[in-house]
Coordinates of C-alpha atoms and ligand atoms in Angstrom, one line a residue:
Chain A
X1 CA -1.9 -24.9 -80.4
X2 CA -4.1 -23.4 -83.1
X3 CA -6.9 -24.4 -80.0
X4 CA -4.9 -22.0 -78.3
X5 CA -4.7 -19.6 -80.8
X6 CA -8.4 -19.5 -81.2
X7 CA -9.0 -18.5 -77.6
X8 CA -6.2 -16.3 -77.7
X9 CA -7.6 -14.3 -81.0
X10 CA -10.8 -14.0 -79.2
X11 CA -9.6 -12.5 -76.2
X12 CA -7.7 -10.3 -78.8
X13 CA -10.4 -9.1 -80.7
X14 CA -12.6 -8.2 -77.9
X15 CA -9.6 -6.2 -76.1
X16 CA -9.3 -4.3 -79.1
X17 CA -13.0 -3.5 -79.1
X18 CA -13.2 -2.2 -75.6
X19 CA -12.0 1.3 -75.7
X20 CA -13.4 2.0 -72.5
X21 CA -11.4 -0.8 -70.8
X22 CA -8.4 0.2 -72.2
X23 CA -8.8 3.4 -71.2
X24 CA -10.3 2.9 -67.8
X25 CA -7.1 0.2 -66.8
X26 CA -4.5 2.7 -67.7
X27 CA -5.8 5.8 -66.3
X28 CA -5.4 4.5 -62.5
X29 CA -1.6 3.6 -62.9
X30 CA -1.3 7.2 -64.9
X31 CA -3.0 9.2 -62.1
X32 CA -0.8 7.4 -59.4
X33 CA 2.2 8.1 -61.6
X34 CA 1.3 12.0 -62.1
X35 CA 0.0 12.7 -58.4
X36 CA 2.4 10.6 -56.5
X37 CA 5.5 11.1 -58.8
X38 CA 5.0 14.6 -59.6
X39 CA 3.7 15.5 -55.6
X40 CA 6.2 13.3 -53.8
X41 CA 9.2 13.8 -56.3
X42 CA 10.8 16.9 -54.1
X43 CA 9.7 15.6 -50.8
X44 CA 11.2 12.0 -51.4
X45 CA 14.6 10.6 -51.4
X46 CA 15.3 7.5 -51.7
X47 CA 18.9 6.1 -50.8
X48 CA 21.0 4.3 -53.0
X49 CA 18.2 4.5 -56.0
X50 CA 18.8 7.9 -57.1
X51 CA 17.2 11.0 -55.9
X52 CA 14.2 10.9 -58.3
X53 CA 11.0 9.2 -56.9
X54 CA 9.9 9.1 -60.7
X55 CA 12.3 7.1 -61.7
X56 CA 11.5 4.8 -59.0
X57 CA 7.7 4.8 -59.2
X58 CA 7.3 3.8 -62.8
X59 CA 8.5 0.3 -62.9
X60 CA 5.9 0.0 -60.1
X61 CA 3.7 1.8 -62.3
X62 CA 3.9 -0.5 -65.0
X63 CA 3.8 -3.5 -62.6
X64 CA 0.5 -2.3 -61.5
X65 CA -1.2 -1.8 -65.0
X66 CA 0.1 -5.5 -65.7
X67 CA -1.5 -7.0 -62.3
X68 CA -4.7 -5.3 -62.8
X69 CA -5.4 -6.3 -66.2
X70 CA -4.5 -9.6 -65.7
X71 CA -6.7 -10.1 -62.8
X72 CA -9.6 -8.4 -64.6
X73 CA -8.7 -10.4 -67.6
X74 CA -8.6 -14.2 -65.8
X75 CA -12.2 -13.2 -63.9
X76 CA -13.9 -12.8 -67.1
X77 CA -14.7 -16.2 -67.5
X78 CA -17.5 -15.2 -65.1
X79 CA -18.9 -13.1 -67.7
X80 CA -18.5 -16.2 -70.3
X81 CA -20.1 -18.4 -67.5
X82 CA -23.0 -16.1 -67.0
X83 CA -23.5 -14.9 -70.9
X84 CA -23.6 -18.8 -71.9
X85 CA -20.5 -18.5 -74.1
X86 CA -18.6 -20.7 -71.9
X87 CA -20.5 -24.1 -72.8
X88 CA -19.9 -23.1 -76.4
X89 CA -16.6 -23.7 -75.6
X90 CA -16.9 -26.2 -73.5
X91 CA -18.7 -28.6 -75.3
X92 CA -16.3 -28.6 -78.3
X93 CA -14.2 -31.3 -78.9
X94 CA -10.5 -29.3 -77.4
X95 CA -9.2 -30.4 -74.0
X96 CA -9.8 -27.8 -70.8
X97 CA -5.9 -27.6 -70.8
X98 CA -5.9 -25.7 -74.0
X99 CA -9.0 -23.5 -73.2
X100 CA -7.4 -22.2 -70.1
X101 CA -4.2 -21.5 -71.8
X102 CA -5.3 -19.8 -74.5
X103 CA -7.2 -17.9 -72.0
X104 CA -4.0 -17.0 -69.7
X105 CA -2.0 -16.4 -73.2
X106 CA -4.8 -13.8 -74.0
X107 CA -5.1 -12.1 -70.5
X108 CA -1.3 -11.9 -70.3
X109 CA -1.0 -10.3 -73.9
X110 CA -3.9 -7.8 -73.0
X111 CA -1.7 -7.2 -69.7
X112 CA 1.4 -6.7 -71.1
X113 CA 0.3 -4.1 -73.7
X114 CA -1.3 -2.1 -71.3
X115 CA 1.9 -2.0 -68.9
X116 CA 3.9 -0.7 -72.8
X117 CA 1.2 1.9 -72.9
X118 CA 2.4 2.8 -69.2
X119 CA 5.7 2.9 -70.1
X120 CA 5.6 4.9 -73.4
X121 CA 3.6 7.4 -71.6
X122 CA 6.4 7.2 -69.0
X123 CA 8.8 8.2 -71.8
X124 CA 7.4 11.7 -71.3
X125 CA 7.6 11.9 -67.4
X126 CA 11.6 10.9 -67.7
X127 CA 11.6 7.0 -68.0
X128 CA 15.0 6.4 -69.7
X129 CA 15.3 2.9 -71.0
X130 CA 18.9 2.1 -70.6
X131 CA 19.2 -0.6 -73.6
X132 CA 17.3 -2.7 -75.3
X133 CA 18.5 -5.4 -73.4
X134 CA 16.9 -3.9 -70.2
X135 CA 13.8 -3.1 -71.9
X136 CA 13.4 -6.8 -73.0
X137 CA 14.2 -7.7 -69.2
X138 CA 11.4 -5.5 -68.1
X139 CA 9.3 -7.2 -70.8
X140 CA 10.2 -10.7 -69.6
X141 CA 9.1 -9.9 -66.2
X142 CA 5.6 -8.2 -67.5
X143 CA 4.9 -11.6 -69.3
X144 CA 5.3 -13.4 -66.2
X145 CA 3.2 -11.4 -64.3
X146 CA 0.5 -11.4 -66.4
X147 CA 0.8 -14.8 -66.8
X148 CA 0.6 -15.3 -63.0
X149 CA -2.3 -12.9 -62.2
X150 CA -4.3 -14.2 -65.3
X151 CA -4.4 -17.7 -64.2
X152 CA -4.9 -16.5 -61.1
X153 CA -8.0 -14.8 -61.8
X154 CA -8.7 -17.6 -63.8
X155 CA -8.7 -19.7 -60.3
X156 CA -10.9 -17.3 -59.0
X157 CA -13.5 -17.5 -61.3
X158 CA -13.5 -21.1 -61.4
X159 CA -14.6 -20.9 -58.1
X160 CA -17.0 -18.2 -58.1
X161 CA -20.7 -18.2 -59.3
X162 CA -21.0 -14.4 -60.1
X163 CA -19.2 -11.3 -59.8
X164 CA -20.3 -10.5 -56.2
X165 CA -16.7 -11.8 -55.0
X166 CA -15.0 -9.7 -57.2
X167 CA -14.9 -6.7 -55.1
X168 CA -14.0 -8.5 -52.2
X169 CA -10.8 -10.0 -53.9
X170 CA -9.6 -7.3 -55.5
X171 CA -9.5 -5.8 -51.4
X172 CA -8.7 -8.3 -49.7
X173 CA -6.1 -10.0 -52.3
X174 CA -4.9 -7.8 -55.2
X175 CA -4.8 -4.4 -53.1
X176 CA -2.6 -5.9 -50.3
X177 CA -0.7 -7.9 -53.0
X178 CA 0.2 -4.6 -54.5
X179 CA 0.6 -2.4 -51.7
X180 CA 3.4 -4.8 -50.2
X181 CA 5.1 -5.2 -53.3
X182 CA 7.4 -2.0 -53.0
X183 CA 6.0 -0.4 -56.4
X184 CA 5.4 2.4 -54.5
X185 CA 8.3 2.1 -52.1
X186 CA 11.3 0.7 -51.5
X187 CA 11.1 -2.6 -49.6
X188 CA 14.0 -1.7 -47.2
X189 CA 12.2 1.1 -46.0
X190 CA 9.8 -0.7 -43.9
X191 CA 9.9 -1.3 -40.4
X192 CA 11.8 -4.6 -39.8
X193 CA 8.7 -6.9 -38.8
X194 CA 7.0 -6.0 -42.1
X195 CA 9.6 -6.4 -44.2
X196 CA 9.7 -10.2 -44.1
X197 CA 6.0 -10.2 -45.8
X198 CA 7.2 -8.3 -48.6
X199 CA 9.6 -11.0 -49.4
X200 CA 6.3 -13.7 -49.3
X201 CA 4.7 -11.2 -51.7
X202 CA 5.6 -12.7 -55.8
X203 CA 4.7 -9.5 -57.1
X204 CA 7.6 -7.8 -54.8
X205 CA 10.0 -10.0 -57.4
X206 CA 8.1 -9.0 -60.4
X207 CA 8.3 -5.2 -59.8
X208 CA 12.1 -5.7 -59.0
X209 CA 12.7 -7.2 -62.2
X210 CA 11.3 -4.5 -63.9
X211 CA 12.8 -2.2 -62.0
X212 CA 16.0 -4.0 -63.0
X213 CA 15.1 -3.9 -66.8
X214 CA 14.6 -0.4 -66.8
X215 CA 16.6 1.5 -64.4
X216 CA 19.3 -1.1 -64.1
X217 CA 19.0 -0.6 -60.3
X218 CA 17.4 -3.2 -58.1
X219 CA 17.3 -4.4 -54.3
X220 CA 16.9 -8.0 -55.1
X221 CA 19.1 -9.8 -57.8
X222 CA 17.3 -10.4 -61.3
X223 CA 18.2 -13.6 -61.1
X224 CA 16.1 -14.7 -57.9
X225 CA 13.4 -12.4 -59.2
X226 CA 13.4 -14.6 -62.4
X227 CA 13.2 -17.5 -60.3
X228 CA 10.7 -16.8 -57.6
X229 CA 8.2 -14.9 -60.3
X230 CA 8.6 -17.3 -62.6
X231 CA 7.9 -20.3 -60.8
X232 CA 5.2 -18.4 -59.4
X233 CA 3.9 -18.1 -62.7
X234 CA 4.1 -22.0 -63.4
X235 CA 2.2 -22.6 -60.1
X236 CA -0.1 -20.5 -60.9
X237 CA -1.0 -21.9 -64.3
X238 CA -0.8 -25.2 -62.8
X239 CA -3.2 -24.3 -60.0
X240 CA -5.5 -22.6 -62.4
X241 CA -5.9 -25.0 -65.1
X242 CA -6.8 -27.6 -62.0
X243 CA -9.4 -25.7 -60.9
X244 CA -10.8 -24.7 -64.3
X245 CA -11.2 -28.5 -65.0
X246 CA -13.7 -29.0 -62.3
X247 CA -15.3 -25.5 -63.5
X248 CA -19.3 -26.4 -63.5
X249 CA -21.8 -24.7 -65.9
Chain B
X1 CA -31.1 -47.6 -90.6
X2 CA -28.4 -47.7 -88.2
X3 CA -28.5 -46.8 -84.6
X4 CA -27.5 -43.0 -83.7
X5 CA -28.2 -43.0 -79.6
X6 CA -28.6 -45.6 -77.2
X7 CA -29.9 -44.7 -73.9
X8 CA -30.2 -47.2 -71.1
X9 CA -31.9 -46.6 -67.5
X10 CA -30.0 -42.9 -67.9
X11 CA -30.6 -41.3 -64.3
X12 CA -29.4 -37.8 -62.9
X13 CA -30.1 -36.6 -59.3
X14 CA -29.4 -33.0 -58.1
X15 CA -29.0 -34.5 -54.4
X16 CA -32.7 -35.4 -53.4
X17 CA -34.4 -34.1 -56.5
X18 CA -34.3 -36.7 -59.5
X19 CA -33.9 -34.6 -62.8
X20 CA -34.0 -37.7 -64.9
X21 CA -35.2 -41.0 -63.8
X22 CA -34.1 -44.1 -65.4
X23 CA -35.1 -43.5 -69.0
X24 CA -34.5 -45.9 -71.9
X25 CA -34.8 -45.0 -75.9
X26 CA -33.1 -45.4 -79.0
X27 CA -32.9 -42.9 -81.6
X28 CA -32.2 -43.8 -85.5
X29 CA -29.9 -42.3 -87.4
X30 CA -32.1 -39.7 -89.8
X31 CA -34.8 -39.4 -87.4
X32 CA -36.1 -36.3 -85.8
X33 CA -37.0 -37.4 -82.5
X34 CA -38.6 -34.9 -79.9
X35 CA -38.8 -34.3 -76.0
X36 CA -42.3 -32.8 -75.0
X37 CA -42.7 -32.0 -71.6
X38 CA -43.4 -28.9 -69.4
X39 CA -40.9 -26.9 -67.6
X40 CA -38.8 -28.8 -65.3
X41 CA -39.5 -32.1 -66.6
X42 CA -35.7 -33.0 -67.4
X43 CA -35.3 -32.1 -70.9
X44 CA -32.4 -30.2 -71.0
X45 CA -30.7 -32.2 -68.4
X46 CA -31.5 -35.3 -70.6
X47 CA -29.8 -33.1 -73.5
X48 CA -26.8 -32.0 -71.3
X49 CA -25.7 -35.9 -70.4
X50 CA -25.8 -36.7 -73.7
X51 CA -24.0 -34.0 -75.2
X52 CA -21.6 -34.6 -72.1
X53 CA -22.1 -31.3 -70.5
X54 CA -23.5 -33.2 -67.0
X55 CA -22.5 -36.7 -65.7
X56 CA -24.9 -38.7 -65.4
X57 CA -25.6 -40.3 -61.9
X58 CA -26.2 -43.6 -63.2
X59 CA -27.2 -45.8 -66.6
X60 CA -25.5 -45.5 -69.9
X61 CA -25.6 -44.1 -72.9
X62 CA -23.6 -43.8 -76.4
X63 CA -24.0 -41.4 -79.4
X64 CA -22.9 -42.8 -82.5
X65 CA -21.5 -45.9 -81.1
X66 CA -19.2 -43.7 -78.4
X67 CA -20.0 -43.8 -74.6
X68 CA -20.9 -40.4 -73.2
X69 CA -18.7 -40.9 -70.1
X70 CA -15.8 -42.6 -71.4
X71 CA -15.5 -41.1 -74.8
X72 CA -16.2 -37.7 -74.5
X73 CA -13.9 -36.3 -76.9
X74 CA -15.7 -39.0 -79.5
X75 CA -19.0 -37.5 -79.1
X76 CA -18.2 -33.9 -78.9
X77 CA -16.6 -34.3 -82.5
X78 CA -19.8 -36.3 -83.7
X79 CA -22.2 -33.6 -82.3
X80 CA -23.8 -29.9 -82.5
X81 CA -25.9 -28.5 -79.9
X82 CA -28.0 -25.5 -79.8
X83 CA -28.4 -24.3 -76.3
X84 CA -31.5 -23.5 -74.2
X85 CA -29.6 -20.5 -73.3
X86 CA -27.7 -18.2 -75.6
X87 CA -24.2 -18.9 -75.6
X88 CA -23.1 -16.1 -78.2
X89 CA -20.1 -14.1 -77.6
X90 CA -22.0 -10.7 -78.1
X91 CA -19.1 -8.5 -78.4
X92 CA -18.0 -10.2 -81.7
X93 CA -19.8 -10.1 -85.2
X94 CA -22.1 -13.0 -86.8
X95 CA -19.0 -13.9 -88.8
X96 CA -16.4 -13.8 -85.7
X97 CA -18.6 -15.9 -84.1
X98 CA -18.6 -18.4 -86.7
X99 CA -15.3 -18.6 -86.9
X100 CA -14.6 -19.2 -83.6
X101 CA -16.4 -22.4 -83.9
X102 CA -15.1 -23.2 -86.9
X103 CA -11.5 -22.9 -85.7
X104 CA -12.5 -24.7 -82.5
X105 CA -13.7 -27.8 -84.2
X106 CA -10.4 -27.6 -86.8
X107 CA -12.3 -27.0 -90.1
X108 CA -9.3 -26.0 -92.7
X109 CA -9.8 -22.3 -93.2
X110 CA -11.4 -22.0 -97.2
X111 CA -14.2 -24.7 -96.2
X112 CA -14.5 -22.9 -93.1
X113 CA -14.9 -19.7 -95.0
X114 CA -17.5 -20.7 -97.4
X115 CA -19.2 -22.7 -94.8
X116 CA -19.9 -19.8 -92.9
X117 CA -21.0 -17.8 -96.2
X118 CA -23.5 -20.6 -97.1
X119 CA -25.1 -21.0 -93.5
X120 CA -25.3 -17.3 -93.0
X121 CA -27.3 -17.3 -96.3
X122 CA -29.5 -20.1 -95.2
X123 CA -30.8 -18.5 -92.1
X124 CA -30.6 -15.0 -93.8
X125 CA -28.3 -13.4 -91.7
X126 CA -25.7 -13.0 -94.4
X127 CA -26.1 -9.1 -94.7
X128 CA -25.9 -8.7 -91.1
X129 CA -22.5 -10.9 -90.7
X130 CA -20.5 -8.0 -89.9
X131 CA -22.2 -6.6 -87.0
X132 CA -21.8 -7.2 -83.5
X133 CA -24.0 -9.9 -82.2
X134 CA -25.3 -7.8 -79.4
X135 CA -27.3 -5.7 -82.3
X136 CA -29.1 -8.5 -82.6
X137 CA -32.7 -9.3 -81.6
X138 CA -33.4 -12.1 -80.0
X139 CA -34.9 -14.2 -83.4
X140 CA -31.6 -13.4 -85.1
X141 CA -29.3 -14.7 -82.4
X142 CA -31.4 -18.1 -82.3
X143 CA -30.6 -18.2 -86.2
X144 CA -27.1 -17.4 -86.0
X145 CA -27.4 -20.1 -83.0
X146 CA -28.7 -23.1 -85.3
X147 CA -26.3 -21.8 -88.0
X148 CA -23.1 -22.1 -85.8
X149 CA -24.4 -25.6 -84.5
X150 CA -24.6 -26.9 -88.4
X151 CA -21.0 -25.7 -89.2
X152 CA -19.1 -28.5 -88.3
X153 CA -21.3 -31.1 -89.8
X154 CA -22.4 -32.8 -87.0
X155 CA -24.3 -36.5 -87.6
X156 CA -26.4 -35.5 -84.5
X157 CA -28.1 -32.4 -83.6
X158 CA -29.2 -31.3 -80.3
X159 CA -31.8 -28.6 -80.2
X160 CA -32.7 -27.2 -76.6
X161 CA -36.2 -25.3 -77.5
X162 CA -35.0 -24.0 -80.8
X163 CA -38.1 -21.8 -81.6
X164 CA -38.7 -20.3 -78.1
X165 CA -39.3 -17.0 -78.8
X166 CA -39.7 -17.0 -81.8
X167 CA -42.3 -15.0 -84.3
X168 CA -44.4 -17.3 -85.8
X169 CA -43.0 -17.1 -89.5
X170 CA -39.9 -17.5 -88.6
X171 CA -41.0 -20.8 -86.5
X172 CA -42.6 -21.9 -89.6
X173 CA -39.0 -21.3 -91.6
X174 CA -37.4 -22.9 -89.0
X175 CA -39.1 -26.1 -88.7
X176 CA -39.1 -26.5 -92.5
X177 CA -35.2 -26.4 -92.3
X178 CA -34.8 -28.3 -89.8
X179 CA -37.1 -31.5 -91.5
X180 CA -34.9 -30.8 -94.9
X181 CA -32.0 -30.9 -92.9
X182 CA -32.5 -34.2 -91.5
X183 CA -33.5 -35.7 -94.8
X184 CA -31.0 -34.6 -97.2
X185 CA -27.8 -34.6 -94.9
X186 CA -29.3 -37.7 -93.1
X187 CA -28.2 -35.9 -89.5
X188 CA -30.4 -37.1 -86.6
X189 CA -31.7 -34.3 -84.9
X190 CA -33.2 -34.5 -81.1
X191 CA -35.2 -31.4 -79.9
X192 CA -37.0 -30.2 -76.9
X193 CA -40.0 -28.6 -76.8
X194 CA -43.0 -27.5 -75.0
X195 CA -45.1 -26.7 -78.2
X196 CA -47.3 -29.6 -79.2
X197 CA -47.2 -28.0 -82.3
X198 CA -43.8 -28.2 -83.2
X199 CA -43.5 -31.6 -81.8
X200 CA -46.2 -32.7 -84.2
X201 CA -45.5 -31.1 -87.2
X202 CA -41.7 -32.0 -86.8
X203 CA -41.2 -35.3 -84.9
X204 CA -40.9 -38.7 -86.4
X205 CA -41.3 -39.6 -82.7
X206 CA -41.9 -37.9 -79.8
X207 CA -40.6 -39.1 -76.0
X208 CA -43.7 -37.5 -73.4
X209 CA -41.4 -36.7 -70.4
X210 CA -42.5 -35.6 -67.2
X211 CA -40.9 -35.5 -63.6
X212 CA -37.9 -36.9 -65.3
X213 CA -39.8 -39.9 -66.8
X214 CA -41.0 -40.8 -70.4
X215 CA -44.5 -41.6 -69.7
X216 CA -45.3 -42.1 -73.3
X217 CA -42.8 -42.8 -76.5
X218 CA -44.6 -42.8 -80.2
X219 CA -45.1 -41.6 -83.3
X220 CA -47.6 -38.2 -83.1
X221 CA -50.0 -40.3 -84.9
X222 CA -49.9 -43.8 -82.9
X223 CA -49.7 -41.2 -79.5
X224 CA -52.8 -39.3 -80.8
X225 CA -54.5 -42.6 -81.9
X226 CA -54.0 -44.1 -78.4
X227 CA -56.1 -41.9 -76.5
X228 CA -59.7 -43.5 -77.8
X229 CA -60.4 -41.1 -81.1
X230 CA -62.0 -37.9 -80.8
X231 CA -62.5 -35.2 -78.1
X232 CA -65.7 -34.0 -76.8
X233 CA -65.3 -31.4 -74.1
X234 CA -68.3 -30.4 -71.9
X235 CA -67.8 -27.5 -69.9
X236 CA -70.8 -27.6 -66.9
X237 CA -70.7 -27.0 -63.5
X238 CA -72.2 -30.4 -62.5
X239 CA -69.5 -32.1 -63.9
X240 CA -69.6 -34.5 -61.1
X241 CA -73.1 -35.6 -61.9
X242 CA -72.4 -35.7 -65.6
X243 CA -69.3 -37.7 -65.7
X244 CA -71.6 -40.3 -63.3
X245 CA -74.4 -40.6 -66.0
X246 CA -72.6 -40.6 -68.9
X247 CA -71.9 -44.7 -68.9
X248 CA -72.7 -45.7 -73.0
X249 CA -70.6 -48.4 -74.1
X250 CA -69.2 -46.3 -77.2
X251 CA -67.7 -44.0 -74.6
X252 CA -64.1 -44.9 -74.6
X253 CA -62.5 -42.6 -71.3
X254 CA -64.3 -39.9 -69.5
X255 CA -62.1 -37.3 -67.5
X256 CA -62.9 -34.7 -65.5
X257 CA -60.6 -31.7 -65.7
X258 CA -61.4 -28.4 -63.7
X259 CA -65.1 -28.2 -64.7
X260 CA -64.8 -30.1 -68.1
X261 CA -66.0 -33.5 -68.6
X262 CA -63.9 -35.0 -71.5
X263 CA -65.1 -37.7 -73.1
X264 CA -63.0 -39.8 -75.8
X265 CA -64.9 -41.9 -78.6
X266 CA -64.8 -42.6 -82.2
X267 CA -67.3 -41.1 -84.5
X268 CA -67.6 -37.7 -82.1
X269 CA -70.3 -36.0 -84.7
X270 CA -72.5 -39.1 -84.4
X271 CA -72.8 -39.5 -80.7
X272 CA -73.0 -35.5 -79.3
X273 CA -76.8 -35.3 -80.2
X274 CA -77.4 -38.3 -77.9
X275 CA -74.9 -36.7 -75.3
X276 CA -76.6 -33.7 -74.8
X277 CA -80.0 -35.2 -75.0
X278 CA -78.8 -37.5 -71.8
X279 CA -77.5 -34.5 -70.3
X280 CA -81.0 -32.2 -70.8
X281 CA -83.0 -35.2 -69.3
X282 CA -81.0 -35.4 -66.1
X283 CA -81.5 -31.1 -66.0
X284 CA -77.8 -30.6 -66.3
X285 CA -76.9 -26.8 -67.1
X286 CA -74.7 -27.1 -70.0
X287 CA -72.0 -24.0 -70.7
X288 CA -70.6 -25.5 -73.3
X289 CA -69.6 -28.0 -75.8
X290 CA -67.0 -28.6 -78.2
X291 CA -65.6 -31.5 -80.2
X292 CA -62.2 -31.5 -81.6
X293 CA -59.4 -34.4 -82.8
X294 CA -57.0 -35.4 -80.3
X295 CA -53.9 -33.3 -80.0
X296 CA -50.9 -33.9 -78.1
X297 CA -51.7 -31.3 -75.5
X298 CA -54.7 -34.2 -74.8
X299 CA -52.2 -37.1 -75.0
X300 CA -50.3 -35.2 -72.4
X301 CA -53.6 -34.6 -70.1
X302 CA -54.8 -38.3 -70.8
X303 CA -51.3 -39.2 -69.2
X304 CA -50.7 -36.7 -66.5
X305 CA -54.1 -35.5 -65.7
X306 CA -52.6 -31.8 -66.2
X307 CA -52.1 -29.7 -69.5
X308 CA -48.7 -28.2 -71.1
X309 CA -49.4 -24.8 -69.8
X310 CA -48.0 -23.0 -73.3
X311 CA -48.6 -19.0 -73.4
X312 CA -48.3 -18.2 -69.5
X313 CA -44.8 -20.3 -69.5
X314 CA -43.7 -19.0 -72.4
X315 CA -43.7 -15.5 -71.1
X316 CA -41.6 -16.8 -68.1
X317 CA -38.9 -18.7 -70.0
X318 CA -38.6 -15.2 -72.1
X319 CA -38.3 -13.5 -69.2
X320 CA -35.7 -15.9 -67.7
X321 CA -33.7 -15.8 -71.0
X322 CA -33.4 -12.2 -70.8
X323 CA -32.3 -11.8 -67.2
X324 CA -29.8 -14.2 -67.7
X325 CA -28.3 -12.5 -70.5
X326 CA -28.6 -8.9 -68.4
X327 CA -27.3 -10.4 -65.2
X328 CA -24.3 -9.2 -64.0
Ligands
LIG1 N1 -27.8 -27.7 -62.3 C1 -28.6 -27.7 -61.4 N2 -28.6 -28.0 -60.0 C2 -29.9 -28.4 -59.0 N3 -30.9 -29.0 -59.9 C3 -31.1 -28.4 -61.6 C4 -29.7 -28.3 -62.2 N4 -30.2 -28.0 -63.6 C5 -31.5 -28.6 -63.5 N5 -32.4 -29.1 -62.1 C6 -33.3 -29.7 -62.0 O1 -33.7 -30.8 -62.3 C7 -34.9 -30.5 -63.2 C8 -34.9 -30.6 -64.5 O2 -34.6 -29.3 -65.0 P1 -34.4 -29.3 -66.7 O3 -33.6 -27.9 -67.1 O4 -33.6 -30.8 -67.2 O5 -36.2 -29.2 -67.2 P2 -36.7 -28.9 -68.4 O6 -37.1 -29.9 -68.8 O7 -35.3 -28.3 -69.6 O8 -37.2 -27.8 -68.3 P3 -37.9 -26.1 -69.2 O9 -38.8 -26.8 -70.0 O10 -38.0 -25.2 -67.9 O11 -36.3 -26.1 -69.8 C9 -35.5 -29.4 -62.5 O12 -36.1 -29.5 -61.3 C10 -34.3 -28.4 -62.3 O13 -34.5 -27.5 -61.2
LIG2 MG1 -35.0 -26.9 -70.5

């Protein structure tokens, strides 16, 4: 535990120091929220989920913020590899599992903090948290998304030599995962041939879970969401650990 | 004396390339042992294997009795290592880098704090302890890394090119410190270098390594004495001819290196005029003559027929470190 904490702590210290990263990664979901939210609020009418598009969008933007921050945190292992710091950790008498878990929890924590920032900002544009329980449910789903995608980032980073492949992963994996997740529009509004695809997107369940927590309504039952995103988090952690064990420097 | 490291037939191949080729040696506890060799000789690869960072292709080695393949954790607990390339977290302060290390090695908080202070004083970074490493010079980073490597009191310390890129003053300082350390704390120190002077001044024994093979292993004095006494270097355009003429019985060895004729002999001072007379008699133009006591460079030259390039490779090496640090 103390080793996991140590790795986590380092992540936190670095996070607190990187003001530009903090601002940078809340700006995108924030702009989405403002432009899409206000721009489409009067145009879009979502059946069964109330008239308010901003209300619908907020959970999606919280999820987006968590998603991007966590993938990025995981991929940061590549910096450690390039700057040589990874060697310092790998040569210590600690297991790779401990390093991997510390890194995962560190990444997930920063991602959740970023998500909470979006949530707080959302309070000013119309978010009304239903109850403490609802908030905690949303938080739980954010943690699961954070763990899943930090582990995903670590898995990718373990196989990559440098950052050149990062843009590729972003464009062909992360953006589709985000776009198909129902963060921007209700999954039921998709054409029938596309909607099954969203069901294979793990983030769909994360977004739905947060939405249930924050607004009290969702298209997928929260239990179902919990099972899928929880299972995905476990699977990614196992895969990430497996690949990280084989990392070579 | 106890044995700290045993290495038998250790070999590492990268595909076709044999980086380390069946090397064997033993290192005693408290000894300062140096690997001297040119770029690409296999020094870092050897250290990486002993530090469990790379798996040997074949062969066997133990560190403090722990098998480097079967008991990696045991080896890791016993060793400290300063890598050739930088391995600090630049976003953290000096103290935080130390603290991270201390926690990884599970040093209890009070002892950790006390040792961090002690070591940072020792490498004269105490005033800068709360500064972010990004603002440190190359030499300061190196000193910090060495301090960090000592934090958990390893009984075996690996230093891969510890003084590379340091100014002479800092280098001297570090040499003294390394020597004191091994003496007072009885730590075995294994260092790699391509500085002759460093190997000579510091090491109890030196392994000269080239193309993955140990070509000589002994104390610096024995190595130097082993090549046949003093060295007279004669530069001449007619080096071929000169080398054929000089056949006096007191000449122990004669080698041609570029346009130099290098003669090893005892009591060079007494024979120098004789040599010049012989060469004059055969009307051989002499560009320059010099006499010197043998150095490790001469030892290396006599074993491999080439020099360990110093200045030049140094610059390249610094560039490499730099690029590695900057590369994104
Ligand atoms: N990961 C690797 N993959 C392929 N070849 C490698 C790898 N690491 C080292 N080598 C090769 O093995 C040989 C020995 O390299 P090594 O780094 O051990 O040399 P060195 O003696 O430390 O040299 P230097 O003085 O430049 O640090 C070199 O030819 C190098 O190219
Ligand atoms: Mg090296």
